Phi, psi and omega in degrees: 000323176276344168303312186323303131020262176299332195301323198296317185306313184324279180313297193312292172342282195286005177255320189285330182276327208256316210288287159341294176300286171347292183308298187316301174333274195329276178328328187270325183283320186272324184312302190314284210314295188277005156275354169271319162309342170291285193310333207276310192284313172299329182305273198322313190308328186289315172285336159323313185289305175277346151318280184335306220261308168322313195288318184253115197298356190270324202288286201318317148322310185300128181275001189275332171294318161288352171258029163300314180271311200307337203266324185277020166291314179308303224295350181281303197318297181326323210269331167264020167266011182267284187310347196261004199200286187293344178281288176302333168306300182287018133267352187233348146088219163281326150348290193285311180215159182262153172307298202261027204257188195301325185301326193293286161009279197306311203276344160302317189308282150009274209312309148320305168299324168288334182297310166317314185273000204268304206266003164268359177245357175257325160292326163257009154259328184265357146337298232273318184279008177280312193301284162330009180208353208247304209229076199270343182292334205242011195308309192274005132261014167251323174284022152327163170295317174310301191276326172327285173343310200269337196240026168244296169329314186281333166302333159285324143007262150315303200296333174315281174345285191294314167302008173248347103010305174294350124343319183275096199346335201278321197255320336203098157234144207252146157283128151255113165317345203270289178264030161059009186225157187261129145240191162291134122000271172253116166299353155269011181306155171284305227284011182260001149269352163290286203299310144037247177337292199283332195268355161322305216266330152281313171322296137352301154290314156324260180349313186260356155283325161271000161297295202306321176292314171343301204261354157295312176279033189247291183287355156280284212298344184266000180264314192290315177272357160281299177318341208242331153265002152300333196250312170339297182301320178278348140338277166302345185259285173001294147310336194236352198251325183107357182281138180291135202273015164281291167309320166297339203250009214228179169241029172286314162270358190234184167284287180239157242233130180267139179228135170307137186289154207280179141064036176297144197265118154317150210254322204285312185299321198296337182282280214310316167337317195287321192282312171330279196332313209271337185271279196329327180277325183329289173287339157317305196289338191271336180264325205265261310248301173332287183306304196257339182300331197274334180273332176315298172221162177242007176302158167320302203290316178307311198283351202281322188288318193293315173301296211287278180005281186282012172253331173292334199274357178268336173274314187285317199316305188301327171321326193268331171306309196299307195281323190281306187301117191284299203299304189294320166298358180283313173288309161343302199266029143278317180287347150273337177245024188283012159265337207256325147330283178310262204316302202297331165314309187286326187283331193284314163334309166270356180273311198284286193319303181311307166319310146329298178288336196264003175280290193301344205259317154346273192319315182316267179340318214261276190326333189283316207285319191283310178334291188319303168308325174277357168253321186333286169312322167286292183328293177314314171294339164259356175270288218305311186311323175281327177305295124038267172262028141251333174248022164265003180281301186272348153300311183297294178323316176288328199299325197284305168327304175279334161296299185302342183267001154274330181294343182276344178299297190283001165269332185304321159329303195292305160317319166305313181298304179279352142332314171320000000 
């Protein structure tokens, strides 16, 4: 009766474990899958960017475009240690890698570092659009090619640093296959108030840099529309006093002259503002969902949200390029339709020639047509001239003709008289 028993028991266990791998299996099939169409997608796009940028000699010289490439440079890297290690862990569990072994160790570490460094370039990008748009007079000595150069090195730098500490027992964080996340080791560890710190302490310059731009361009657009009724109005006093709105604007009638307000923020820096902006809330919303989401729930599934958080955020950056920026989609869609580009280029081309020879071959056929009427006409006018000076020929001949035969009259007449 107690063999009977255990067999049952026996059987339910490995049946409740077959039911329990199976879901896992499921659950593991779908995290794999759409994190690999997440992943597929930041790769590419990330290299789209650097094509794009690559191709046009004005974005590579710009220096706000490099620091553009270093992040999608992180953001390519991140993306093949994700396909090359977290993807495959979480379909294959230990079978691919062990929880505590050197690789997993070794490949968070990497991962952390470009992530680390990813966030030290989103703070000196919003340095950079603080400068440009705050201090546009001084952009180009504090943003130069040198220091730009130098401080996209030291931001690889930094992330080396705060990322090496993970190397160490003390520090140590894994990927878990299990719960869709990278933790500590040891959970009490210090070095999770280092990763904090640094991602804090960029945020903290975002927040504040893009406050400041906020309130410059508020306070451009609020200069700009006093001034633009300031002119309106002296329009209308113009119009109705009879006065030229030269004079008025001038200082034959005033103490000073009204003038545009200074320092306007250019349309081409407010597009690059919006994509910083907007890759920065990208990364906020992807570090507080980190900070507060693991005391809310502890499901797997929370943390699944939390991981995709950062696979979006390796992903939206080209998105956001792509969408705001004009000048780089114009280059994409050469480098990608750039068959389909080239002929329509080439047919407008033979449409415009044709268009030409069939103008010039008009003008020709019109210029022949006058040419013609114009000889027409001068012939009829020298037949007429000549018709003309042939009977002004023959008036004179007859006049000459009735002279001489009266002078002959008269001398016969004379003759006669002196016969007499």
């Amino acid at each position: 009766m107690q063999t009977d028993d255990s067999w049952k028991h026996n059987v339910s266990f490995y049946t409740l474990q077959a039911l329990f791998t199976s879901a896992n299996r499921r659950d593991d099939f779908i995290a794999v899958s759409i994190w690999t169409i997440m992943l597929l997608y930041a790769l590419i796009s990330n290299m789209l960017i650097l094509a794009g940028i690559a191709r046009s000699s004005t974005m590579r010289s710009a220096t706000s475009y490099w620091f553009i490439i270093s992040i999608a440079i992180c953001d390519i890297l991140m993306t093949f240690i994700s396909l090359g290690h977290l993807v495959p862990a979480t379909a294959f569990h230990e079978e691919y890698v062990q929880f505590k072994s050197i690789r997993n160790i070794v490949m968070i570490f990497f991962y952390d570092l470009f992530w680390y460094t990813g966030v030290v370039q989103l703070g000196l990008m919003a340095g950079n659009r603080f400068v440009s748009i705050v201090y546009p007079m001084e952009y180009k000595h504090i943003f130069s090619r040198t220091r730009s150069l130098y401080l996209i090195l030291f931001g690889y730098f930094l992330g080396f640093l705060v990322s090496l500490p993970t190397l160490f027992d003390c520090c140590h964080t894994l990927w878990d296959s299990n719960y869709y996340i990278t933790v500590y080791e040891k959970p009490d560890t210090l070095y999770k108030y280092v990763d904090m710190a640094v991602n804090s302490i960029s945020l903290c310059m975002m927040i504040i840099s893009y406050a400041v731009i906020i309130l410059k361009v508020r306070a451009s657009g609020r200069a700009m529309a006093k001034y633009q009724l300031t002119i309106r109005t002296r329009q209308q006093n113009a119009l109705v006093n009879g006065v030229s709105l030269s004079c008025q604007m001038s200082e034959c009638g005033r103490t000073s002259s009204v003038r545009p307000p200074r320092s306007q923020v250019s349309k081409k820096e407010m597009r690059l503002f919006i994509q910083f902006f907007v890759v920065s809330l990208v990364f906020l919303l992807t570090w507080t969902t980190w900070q507060w989401l693991p005391y809310m729930s502890e499901s797997k599934w929370a943390y699944f949200v939390m991981t995709s958080l950062f696979f979006i955020n390796n992903s939206v950056n080209p998105t956001v390029y792509i969408i705001f920026n004009t000048q780089l989609r114009r280059e994409l869609h050469y480098l990608i339709c750039r068959h389909h580009v080239i002929t329509t280029a080439q047919n407008k081309r033979k449409q415009t020639l044709f268009g030409r020879g069939i103008a010039a071959a008009n003008k020709i056929e019109t210029d022949f047509q006058n040419n013609t009427r114009d000889d027409a006409t001068k012939s009829l006018v020298d037949q007429a001239g000549s018709l003309s000076s042939q009977s002004h020929g023959t008036i004179d001949e007859h006049v000459r003709h009735q002279l001489l035969i009266k002078n002959l009259d008269y001398t016969d007449k004379d003759t006669k008289i002196s016969a007499v």
